[in-house]
Coordinates of C-alpha atoms in Angstrom, one line a residue:
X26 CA 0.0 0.0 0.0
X27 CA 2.7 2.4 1.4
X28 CA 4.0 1.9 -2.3
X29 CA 0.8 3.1 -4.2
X30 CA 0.5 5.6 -1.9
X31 CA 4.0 6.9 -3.0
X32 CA 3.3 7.0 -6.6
X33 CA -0.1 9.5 -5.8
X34 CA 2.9 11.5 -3.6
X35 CA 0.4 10.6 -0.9
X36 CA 1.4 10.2 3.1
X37 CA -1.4 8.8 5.2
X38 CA -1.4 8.7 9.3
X39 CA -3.4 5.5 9.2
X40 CA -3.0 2.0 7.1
X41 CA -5.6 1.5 4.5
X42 CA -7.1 -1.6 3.0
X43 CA -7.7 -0.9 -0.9
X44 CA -8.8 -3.7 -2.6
X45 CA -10.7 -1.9 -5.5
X46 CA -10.7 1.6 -7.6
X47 CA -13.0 3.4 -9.6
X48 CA -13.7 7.1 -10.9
X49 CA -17.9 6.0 -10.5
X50 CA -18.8 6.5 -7.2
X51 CA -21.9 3.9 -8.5
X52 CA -18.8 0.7 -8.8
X53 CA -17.7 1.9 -5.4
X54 CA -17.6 -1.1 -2.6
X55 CA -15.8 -1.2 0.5
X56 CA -11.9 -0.4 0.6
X57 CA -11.8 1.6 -2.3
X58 CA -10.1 4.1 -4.0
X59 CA -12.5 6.5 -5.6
X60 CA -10.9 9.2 -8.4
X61 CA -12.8 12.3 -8.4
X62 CA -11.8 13.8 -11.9
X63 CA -13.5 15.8 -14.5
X64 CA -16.4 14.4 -16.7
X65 CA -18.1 15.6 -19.8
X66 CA -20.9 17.2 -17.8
X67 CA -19.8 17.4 -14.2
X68 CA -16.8 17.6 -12.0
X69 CA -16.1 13.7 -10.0
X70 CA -16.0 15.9 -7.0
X71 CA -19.9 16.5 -7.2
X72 CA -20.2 12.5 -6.0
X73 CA -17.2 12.5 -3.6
X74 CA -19.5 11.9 -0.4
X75 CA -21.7 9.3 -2.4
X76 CA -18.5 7.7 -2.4
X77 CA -17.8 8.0 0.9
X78 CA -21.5 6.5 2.3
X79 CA -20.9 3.4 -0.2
X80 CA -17.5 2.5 0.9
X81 CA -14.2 4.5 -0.6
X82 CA -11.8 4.7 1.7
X83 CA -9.9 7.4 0.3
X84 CA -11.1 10.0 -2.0
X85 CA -8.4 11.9 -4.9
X86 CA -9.9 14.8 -6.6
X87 CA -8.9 17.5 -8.7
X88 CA -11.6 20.4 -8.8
X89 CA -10.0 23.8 -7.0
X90 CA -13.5 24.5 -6.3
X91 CA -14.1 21.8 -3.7
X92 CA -12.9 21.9 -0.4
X93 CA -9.1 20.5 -0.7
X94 CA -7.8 18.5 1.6
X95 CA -10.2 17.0 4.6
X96 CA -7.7 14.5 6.4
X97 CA -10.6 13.3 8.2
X98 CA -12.3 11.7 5.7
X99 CA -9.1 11.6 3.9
X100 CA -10.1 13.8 1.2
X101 CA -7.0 14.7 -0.5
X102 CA -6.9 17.4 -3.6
X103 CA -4.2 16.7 -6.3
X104 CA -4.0 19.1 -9.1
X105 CA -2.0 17.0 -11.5
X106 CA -4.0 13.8 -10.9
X107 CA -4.2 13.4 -14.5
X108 CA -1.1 12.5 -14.9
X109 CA -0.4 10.0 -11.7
X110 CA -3.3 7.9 -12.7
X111 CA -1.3 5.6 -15.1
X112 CA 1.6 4.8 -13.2
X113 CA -1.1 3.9 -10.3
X114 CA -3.3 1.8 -12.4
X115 CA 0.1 -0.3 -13.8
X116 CA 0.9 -0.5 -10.1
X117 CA -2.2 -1.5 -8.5
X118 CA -2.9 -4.2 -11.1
X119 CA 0.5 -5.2 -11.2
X120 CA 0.9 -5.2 -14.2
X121 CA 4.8 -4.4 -16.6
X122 CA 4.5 -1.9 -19.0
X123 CA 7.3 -3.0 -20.6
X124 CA 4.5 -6.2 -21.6
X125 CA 1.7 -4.3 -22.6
X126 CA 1.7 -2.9 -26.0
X127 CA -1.3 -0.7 -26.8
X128 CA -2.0 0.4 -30.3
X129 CA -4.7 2.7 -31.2
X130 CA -7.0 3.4 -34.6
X131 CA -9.1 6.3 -35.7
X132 CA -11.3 6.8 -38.7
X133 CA -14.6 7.8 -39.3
X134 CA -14.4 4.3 -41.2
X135 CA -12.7 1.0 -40.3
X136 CA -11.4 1.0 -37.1
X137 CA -13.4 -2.1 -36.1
X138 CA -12.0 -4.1 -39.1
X139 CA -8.5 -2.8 -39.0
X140 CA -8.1 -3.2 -35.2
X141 CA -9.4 -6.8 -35.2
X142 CA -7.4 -7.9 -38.4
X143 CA -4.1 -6.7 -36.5
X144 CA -4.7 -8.2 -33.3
X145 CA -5.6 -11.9 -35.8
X146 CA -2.2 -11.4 -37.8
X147 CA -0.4 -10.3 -34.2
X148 CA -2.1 -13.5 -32.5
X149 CA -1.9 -15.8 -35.2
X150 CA 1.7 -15.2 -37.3
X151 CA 3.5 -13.7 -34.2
X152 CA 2.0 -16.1 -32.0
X153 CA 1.4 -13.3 -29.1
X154 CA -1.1 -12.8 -27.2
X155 CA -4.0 -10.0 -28.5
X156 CA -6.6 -8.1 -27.1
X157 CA -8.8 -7.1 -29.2
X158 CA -10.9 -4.2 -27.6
X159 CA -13.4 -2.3 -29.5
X160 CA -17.2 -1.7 -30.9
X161 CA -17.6 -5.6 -30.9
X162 CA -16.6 -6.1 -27.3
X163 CA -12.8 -7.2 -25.7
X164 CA -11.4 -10.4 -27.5
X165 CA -8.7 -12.1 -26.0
X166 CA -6.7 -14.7 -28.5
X167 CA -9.8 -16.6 -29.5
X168 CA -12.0 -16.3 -26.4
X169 CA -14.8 -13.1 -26.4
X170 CA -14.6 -11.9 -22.7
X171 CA -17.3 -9.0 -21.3
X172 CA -16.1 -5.7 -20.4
X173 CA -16.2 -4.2 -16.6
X174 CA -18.5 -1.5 -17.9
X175 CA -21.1 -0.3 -15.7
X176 CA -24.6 0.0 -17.1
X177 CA -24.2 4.1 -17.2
X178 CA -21.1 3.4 -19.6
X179 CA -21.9 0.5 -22.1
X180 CA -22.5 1.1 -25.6
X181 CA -18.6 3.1 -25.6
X182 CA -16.5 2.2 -28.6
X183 CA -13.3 3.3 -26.6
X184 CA -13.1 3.2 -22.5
X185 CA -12.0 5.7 -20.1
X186 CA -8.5 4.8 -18.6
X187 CA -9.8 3.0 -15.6
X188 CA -12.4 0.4 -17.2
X189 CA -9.6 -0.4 -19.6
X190 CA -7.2 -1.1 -17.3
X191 CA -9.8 -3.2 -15.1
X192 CA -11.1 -4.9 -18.4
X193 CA -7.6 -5.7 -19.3
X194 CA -6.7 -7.2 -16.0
X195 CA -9.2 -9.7 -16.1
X196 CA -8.3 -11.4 -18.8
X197 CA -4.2 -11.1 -19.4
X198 CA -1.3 -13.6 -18.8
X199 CA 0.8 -11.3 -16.6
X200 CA 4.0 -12.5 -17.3
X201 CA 3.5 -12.2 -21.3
X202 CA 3.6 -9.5 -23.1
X203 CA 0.3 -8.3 -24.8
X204 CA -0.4 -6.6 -27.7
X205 CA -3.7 -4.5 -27.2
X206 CA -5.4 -3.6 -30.1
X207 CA -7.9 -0.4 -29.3
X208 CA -10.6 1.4 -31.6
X209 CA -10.5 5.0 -30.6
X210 CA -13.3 6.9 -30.7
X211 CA -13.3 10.9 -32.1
X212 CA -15.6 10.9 -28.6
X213 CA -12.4 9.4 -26.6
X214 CA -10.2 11.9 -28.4
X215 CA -11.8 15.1 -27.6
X216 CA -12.5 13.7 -23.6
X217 CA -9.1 13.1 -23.6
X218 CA -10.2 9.4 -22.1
X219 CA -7.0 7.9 -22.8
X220 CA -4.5 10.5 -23.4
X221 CA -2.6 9.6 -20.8
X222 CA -1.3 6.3 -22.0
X223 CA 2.1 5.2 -24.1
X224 CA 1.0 3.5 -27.4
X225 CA 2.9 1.3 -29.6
X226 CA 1.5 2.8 -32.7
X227 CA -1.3 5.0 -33.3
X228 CA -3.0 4.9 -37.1
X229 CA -5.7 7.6 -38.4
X230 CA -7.4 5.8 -40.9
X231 CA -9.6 8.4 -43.0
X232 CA -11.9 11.2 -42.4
X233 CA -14.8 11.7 -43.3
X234 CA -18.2 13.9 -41.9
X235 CA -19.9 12.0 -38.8
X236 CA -20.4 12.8 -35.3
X237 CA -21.1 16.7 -36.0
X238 CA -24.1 16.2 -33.6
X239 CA -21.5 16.2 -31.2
X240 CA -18.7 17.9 -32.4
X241 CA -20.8 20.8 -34.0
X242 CA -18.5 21.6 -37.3
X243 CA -16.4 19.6 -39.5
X244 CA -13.5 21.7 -39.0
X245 CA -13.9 20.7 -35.0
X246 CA -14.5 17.3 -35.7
X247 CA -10.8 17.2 -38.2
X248 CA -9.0 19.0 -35.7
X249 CA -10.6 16.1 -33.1
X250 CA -9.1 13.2 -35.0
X251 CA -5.8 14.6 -35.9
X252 CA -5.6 15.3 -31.8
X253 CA -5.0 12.0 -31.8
X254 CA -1.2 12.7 -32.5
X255 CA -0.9 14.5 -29.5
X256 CA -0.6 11.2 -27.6
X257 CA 2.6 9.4 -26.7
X258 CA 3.3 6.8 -29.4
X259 CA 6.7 5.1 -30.7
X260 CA 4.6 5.4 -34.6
X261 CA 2.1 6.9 -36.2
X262 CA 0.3 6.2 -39.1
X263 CA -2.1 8.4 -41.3
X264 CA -3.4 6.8 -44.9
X265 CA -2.3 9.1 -47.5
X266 CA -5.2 8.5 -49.7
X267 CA -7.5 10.4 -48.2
X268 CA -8.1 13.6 -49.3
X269 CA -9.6 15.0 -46.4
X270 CA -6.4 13.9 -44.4
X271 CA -4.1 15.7 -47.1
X272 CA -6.2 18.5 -47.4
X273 CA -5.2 19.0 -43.2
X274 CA -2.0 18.5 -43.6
X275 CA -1.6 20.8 -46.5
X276 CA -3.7 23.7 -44.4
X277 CA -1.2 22.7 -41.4
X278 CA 2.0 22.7 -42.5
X279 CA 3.8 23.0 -39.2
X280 CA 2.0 19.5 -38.5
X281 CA 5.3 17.7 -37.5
X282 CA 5.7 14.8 -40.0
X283 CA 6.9 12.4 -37.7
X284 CA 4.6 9.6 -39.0
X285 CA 4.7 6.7 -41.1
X286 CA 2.2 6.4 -44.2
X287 CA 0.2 4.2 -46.3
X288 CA -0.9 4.6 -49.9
X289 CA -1.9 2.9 -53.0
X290 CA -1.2 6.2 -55.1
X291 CA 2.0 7.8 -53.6
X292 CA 4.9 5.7 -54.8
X293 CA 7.5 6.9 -52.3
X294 CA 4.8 6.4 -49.3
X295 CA 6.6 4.0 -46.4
X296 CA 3.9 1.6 -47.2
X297 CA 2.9 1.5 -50.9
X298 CA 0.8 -1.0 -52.2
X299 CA -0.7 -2.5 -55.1
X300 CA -3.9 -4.6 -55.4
X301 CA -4.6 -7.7 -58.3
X302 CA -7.8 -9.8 -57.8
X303 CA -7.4 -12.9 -59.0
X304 CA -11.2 -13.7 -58.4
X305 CA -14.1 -12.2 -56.4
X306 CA -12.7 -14.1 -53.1
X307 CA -8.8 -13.5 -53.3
X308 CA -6.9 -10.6 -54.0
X309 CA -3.1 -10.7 -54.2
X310 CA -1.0 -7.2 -52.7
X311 CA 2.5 -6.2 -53.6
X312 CA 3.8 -3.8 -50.2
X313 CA 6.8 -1.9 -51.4
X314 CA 7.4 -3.9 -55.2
X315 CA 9.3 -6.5 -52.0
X316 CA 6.5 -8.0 -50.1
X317 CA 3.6 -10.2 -51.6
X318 CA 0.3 -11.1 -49.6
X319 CA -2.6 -13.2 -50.6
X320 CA -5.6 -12.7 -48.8
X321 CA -9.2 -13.8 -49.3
X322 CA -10.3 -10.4 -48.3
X323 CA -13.0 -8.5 -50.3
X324 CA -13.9 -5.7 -51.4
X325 CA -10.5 -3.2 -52.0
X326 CA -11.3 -1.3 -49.1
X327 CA -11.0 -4.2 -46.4
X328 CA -7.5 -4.5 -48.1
X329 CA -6.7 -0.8 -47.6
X330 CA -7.7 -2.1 -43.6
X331 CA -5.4 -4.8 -43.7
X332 CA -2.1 -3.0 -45.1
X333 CA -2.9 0.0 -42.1
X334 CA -3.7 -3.2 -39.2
X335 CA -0.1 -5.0 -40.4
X336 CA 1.7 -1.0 -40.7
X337 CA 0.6 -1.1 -36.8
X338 CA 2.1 -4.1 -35.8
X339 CA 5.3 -3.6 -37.9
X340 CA 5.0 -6.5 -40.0
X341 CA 7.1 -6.2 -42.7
X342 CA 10.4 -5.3 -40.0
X343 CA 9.7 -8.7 -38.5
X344 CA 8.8 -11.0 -41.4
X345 CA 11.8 -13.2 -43.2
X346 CA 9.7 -14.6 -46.1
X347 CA 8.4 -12.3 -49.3
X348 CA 5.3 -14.3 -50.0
X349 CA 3.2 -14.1 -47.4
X350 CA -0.7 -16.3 -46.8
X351 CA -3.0 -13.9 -45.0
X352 CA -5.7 -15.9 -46.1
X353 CA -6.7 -17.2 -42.8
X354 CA -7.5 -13.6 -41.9
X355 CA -11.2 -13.4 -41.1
X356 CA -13.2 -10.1 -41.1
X357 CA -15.2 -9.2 -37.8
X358 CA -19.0 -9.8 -37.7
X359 CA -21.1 -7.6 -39.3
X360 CA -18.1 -6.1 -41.6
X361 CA -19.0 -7.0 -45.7
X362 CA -20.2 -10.4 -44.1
X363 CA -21.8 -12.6 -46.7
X364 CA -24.8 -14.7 -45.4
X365 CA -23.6 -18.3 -46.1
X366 CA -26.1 -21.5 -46.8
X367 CA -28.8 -19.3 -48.3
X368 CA -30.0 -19.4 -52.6
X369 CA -29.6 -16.1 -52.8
X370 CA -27.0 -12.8 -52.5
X371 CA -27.2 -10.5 -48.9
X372 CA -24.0 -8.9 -47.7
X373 CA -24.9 -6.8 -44.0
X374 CA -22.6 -4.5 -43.3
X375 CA -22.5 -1.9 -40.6
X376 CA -22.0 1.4 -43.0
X377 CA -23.7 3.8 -41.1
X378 CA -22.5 7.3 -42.9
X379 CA -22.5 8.5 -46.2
X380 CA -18.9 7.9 -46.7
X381 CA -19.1 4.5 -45.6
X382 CA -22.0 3.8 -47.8
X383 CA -19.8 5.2 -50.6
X384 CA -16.8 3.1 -49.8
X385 CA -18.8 -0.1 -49.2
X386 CA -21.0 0.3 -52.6
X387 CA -18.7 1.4 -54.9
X388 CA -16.8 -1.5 -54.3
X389 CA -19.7 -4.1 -53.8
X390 CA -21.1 -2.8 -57.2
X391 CA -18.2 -4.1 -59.2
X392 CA -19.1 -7.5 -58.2
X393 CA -23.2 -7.6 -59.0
X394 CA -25.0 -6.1 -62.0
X395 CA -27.5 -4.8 -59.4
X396 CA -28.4 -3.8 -55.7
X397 CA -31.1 -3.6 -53.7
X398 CA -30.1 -1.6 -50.5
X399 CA -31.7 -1.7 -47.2
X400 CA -31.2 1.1 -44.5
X401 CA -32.4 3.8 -41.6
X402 CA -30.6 6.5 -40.3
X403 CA -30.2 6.6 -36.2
X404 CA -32.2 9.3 -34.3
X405 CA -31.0 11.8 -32.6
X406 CA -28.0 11.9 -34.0
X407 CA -26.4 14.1 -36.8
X408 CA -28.9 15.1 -39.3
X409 CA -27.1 16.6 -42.0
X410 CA -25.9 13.0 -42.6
X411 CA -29.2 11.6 -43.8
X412 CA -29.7 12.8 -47.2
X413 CA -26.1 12.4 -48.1
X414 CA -26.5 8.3 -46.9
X415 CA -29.8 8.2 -49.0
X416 CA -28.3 10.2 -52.1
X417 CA -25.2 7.4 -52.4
X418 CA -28.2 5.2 -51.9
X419 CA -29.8 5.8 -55.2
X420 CA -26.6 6.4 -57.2
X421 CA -25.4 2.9 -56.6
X422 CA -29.0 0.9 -56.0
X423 CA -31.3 -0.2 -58.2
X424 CA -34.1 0.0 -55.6
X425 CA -33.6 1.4 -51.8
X426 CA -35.9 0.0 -48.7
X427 CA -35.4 3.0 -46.2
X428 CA -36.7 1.6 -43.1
X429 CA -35.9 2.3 -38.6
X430 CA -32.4 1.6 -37.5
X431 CA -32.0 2.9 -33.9
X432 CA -34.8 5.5 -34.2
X433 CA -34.3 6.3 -29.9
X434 CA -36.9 9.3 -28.7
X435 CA -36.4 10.7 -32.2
X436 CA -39.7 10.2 -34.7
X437 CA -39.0 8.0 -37.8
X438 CA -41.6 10.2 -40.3
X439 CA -39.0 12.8 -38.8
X440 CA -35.8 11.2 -39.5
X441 CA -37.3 9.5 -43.2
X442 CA -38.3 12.9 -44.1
X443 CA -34.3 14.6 -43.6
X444 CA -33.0 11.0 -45.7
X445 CA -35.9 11.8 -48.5
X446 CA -35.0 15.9 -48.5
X447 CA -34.0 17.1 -52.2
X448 CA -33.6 13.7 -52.9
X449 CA -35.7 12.0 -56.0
X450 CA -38.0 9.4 -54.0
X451 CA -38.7 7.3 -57.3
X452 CA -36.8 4.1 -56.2
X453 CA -37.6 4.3 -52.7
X454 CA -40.1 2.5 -50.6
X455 CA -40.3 3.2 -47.0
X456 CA -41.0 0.7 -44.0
X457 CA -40.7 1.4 -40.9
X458 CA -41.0 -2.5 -39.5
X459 CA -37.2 -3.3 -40.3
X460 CA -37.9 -7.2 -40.5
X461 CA -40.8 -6.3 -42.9
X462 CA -38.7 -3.9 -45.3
X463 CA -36.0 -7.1 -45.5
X464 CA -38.5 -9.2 -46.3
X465 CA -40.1 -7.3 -48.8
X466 CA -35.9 -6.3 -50.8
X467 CA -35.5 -10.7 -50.4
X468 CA -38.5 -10.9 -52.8
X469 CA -37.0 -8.2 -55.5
X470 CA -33.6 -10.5 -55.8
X471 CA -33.2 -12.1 -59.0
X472 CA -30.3 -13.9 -60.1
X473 CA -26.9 -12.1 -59.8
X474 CA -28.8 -9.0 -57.6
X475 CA -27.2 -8.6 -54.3
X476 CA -29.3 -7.4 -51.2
X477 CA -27.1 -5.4 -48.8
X478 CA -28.6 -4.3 -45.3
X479 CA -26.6 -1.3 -44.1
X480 CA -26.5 0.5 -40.5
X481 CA -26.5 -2.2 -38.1
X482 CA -24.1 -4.9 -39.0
X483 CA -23.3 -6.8 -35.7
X484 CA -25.5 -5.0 -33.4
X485 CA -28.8 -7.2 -32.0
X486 CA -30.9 -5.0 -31.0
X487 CA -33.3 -1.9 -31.8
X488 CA -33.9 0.5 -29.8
X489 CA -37.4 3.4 -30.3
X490 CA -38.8 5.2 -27.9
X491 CA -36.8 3.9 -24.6
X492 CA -37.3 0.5 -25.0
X493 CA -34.6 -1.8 -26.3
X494 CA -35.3 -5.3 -27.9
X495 CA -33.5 -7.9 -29.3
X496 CA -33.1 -7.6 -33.6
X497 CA -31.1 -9.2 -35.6
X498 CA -30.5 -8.3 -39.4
X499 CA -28.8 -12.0 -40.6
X500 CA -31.6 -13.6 -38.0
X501 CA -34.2 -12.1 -40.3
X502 CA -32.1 -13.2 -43.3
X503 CA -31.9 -16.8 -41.8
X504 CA -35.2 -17.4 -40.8
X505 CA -36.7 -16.8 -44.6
X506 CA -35.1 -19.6 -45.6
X507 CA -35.2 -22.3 -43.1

């Protein structure tokens, strides 16, 4: 204890039992530690004596505006807690840092895919143990695990620094090292919920317009993701195809270009690759005219994913041979995943922006003659989204089911009537009943046509009006042809 105590630069009259710690005066139980730092809305300090009555033993804060130091109670007032909160956490959960290695990924697209294909090739051709830890839930090696949220934080793509440390700890070998591969979340950025750790690599996949319900403007929401590189890390990867990432960097000049980058255009890029498809399900990549990888990845952009998840983990500094099989490399659930054992063509995916629709069916469309697109748009979140998501819609479908997806307190007529604005409605039929609009798209596939549901991907469950209940999009595939 007495060494804990030393990190925080803490000296106590009395010995204390701390078996837990938590900034959520909620997770408090006896003998803890409760962290009293600053949220989004409100200061920790607010619950500090909430705390107190359920248990915490000693209370650290860092809010001027509350009464400093009670010894007492042993209320003690730190103002650089921020920073000590690391070196405790490693401490308390005894864990090396020397054995963790955390990378991190940003995008407005593809963090979920690119995160989980490096922690496979990490786990799988490196033989190390991964974490994957992310939108789909904490993966360790082969074995799902569930996080150590509470209820009043689930639904997080990235944690705050003391559920991922507690997550972490549950499910690691101690005395191996761990690679930890972490989707990052322009949310996380901006709260700064991580900042505080050492990464191995950090990679900023793309940019694109989402989130400005939150983050008010586009120009906030850039700034947010290239924030990123104001973390500690040993590399740092940004994908020179994107325009939107050049355009900042062009606009920024004194951005320090201390980063590593990935291209299929720029020749002299640190990671240039080329893509040949042999057939619809393999694709072959030359990495620097030196490396060759075979993968059964589809479509291009997945493949874009890959070269940025194996840029992460340093691949090409640690491999001996020049042709390399990736084709064990399997995409998460709910990522361009084709619904096996059925007569007909569906592909769910969980675009959800009109970028990622973009991405996803200009790439699907070189495969099938035609599409038939299903899709919502979540409520009460960014609006000016909807009609872009329903205009790349149109352009690429030959017939578009808008129907709910998420719709929360917001009204669908509402949110159907922002997707239908300026936007010609010929080809559209809307449903609200999400099981009844797939339905309905399975009956207008004819040979070759591909139905692609878009928007919820992995996710089971729909939530209007308060109430959440179970829905599946490949379960409503499935059951039509049983």
């Amino acid at each position: 204890m007495s060494n804990l105590l030393k990190i925080l630069d803490i000296k106590l009259t009395e010995k204390l039992r701390i078996d837990y710690v938590s900034d959520n005066s909620l997770d408090i139980k006896e003998n803890t530690i409760f962290f009293a730092t600053k949220g989004l809305q409100t200061h920790g300090s607010k619950y500090i004596e909430d705390a107190l009555d359920r248990g915490a033993v000693l209370v650290l804060h860092n809010d001027p505006c509350y009464e400093k130091v009670n010894i007492k109670k042993n209320i003690i007032y730190k103002k650089n807690l921020d920073n000590l909160i690391v070196d405790f956490l490693f401490k308390f959960y005894q864990l090396k840092k020397e054995y963790l290695k955390i990378h991190g990924f940003t995008g407005t697209n593809g963090k979920t895919t690119t995160s989980y294909l490096a922690s496979q090739a990490n786990r799988e051709y490196f033989k190390r143990d991964s974490i994957y830890f992310g939108t789909l839930g904490l993966k360790f090696n082969d074995m799902w695990h569930r996080t150590t949220f509470k209820e009043d934080r689930k639904g997080l793509t990235t944690p705050n620094i003391f559920d991922f440390f507690k997550s972490i700890n549950s499910v690691i070998n101690k005395e191996k090292q761990t690679d930890v591969f972490l989707e990052i979340s322009s949310h996380a950025i901006d709260q700064k919920r991580l900042k505080t750790l050492e990464f191995e690599s950090l990679s900023l996949l793309n940019i694109g317009k989402d989130h400005l319900d939150y983050h008010k403007n586009y120009k906030n929401y850039v700034k947010t993701k290239f924030d990123i590189f104001n973390f500690k890390a040993k590399r740092k990867i940004i994908n020179l195809d994107c325009k939107n990432i050049k355009d900042h960097l062009i606009k920024n000049k004194n951005f320090k270009k201390n980063f590593f980058s990935v291209s299929n255009k720029v020749c002299n890029a640190n990671y240039y690759y080329d893509i040949s498809a042999e057939d619809n399900l393999s694709s072959n990549i030359c990495i620097n005219r030196s490396y060759f990888i075979s993968s059964r990845l589809i479509p291009e952009f997945n493949l874009t994913n890959l070269i940025h998840a194996l840029a992460a983990i340093n691949f090409f500094n640690q491999v001996r041979k020049k042709h390399i099989d990736l084709n064990y490399l399997k995409l998460p659930s709910g990522r361009t995943e084709i619904i096996e054992d059925i007569p007909i063509n569906v592909i769910i995916d969980f675009a959800h922006n009109h970028e990622g629709f973009e991405n996803f069916l200009s790439s699907i469309k070189k495969y099938f003659p035609n599409l038939i697109i299903v899709f919502g748009c979540g409520g009460n979140r960014d609006r000016e989204k909807r009609p872009m998501m329903m205009r790349t819609a149109l352009h690429y479908g030959k017939k578009v089911f808008f129907t709910s997806d998420n719709s929360r307190n917001e009204k669908f007529d509402d949110i159907c009537t922002d997707a239908l604005k300026n936007n010609k409605t010929k080809n559209v039929e809307v449903i609200k009943d999400r099981q009844v609009a797939i339905n309905k798209a399975i009956k207008e596939i004819q040979d070759n046509d591909c139905l692609v549901i878009l928007g919820k991907g992995h996710e089971e469950t729909q939530e209007e009006n308060g109430k959440i209940r179970f829905f599946s999009d490949k379960q409503v595939v499935n059951n039509v042809f049983k």
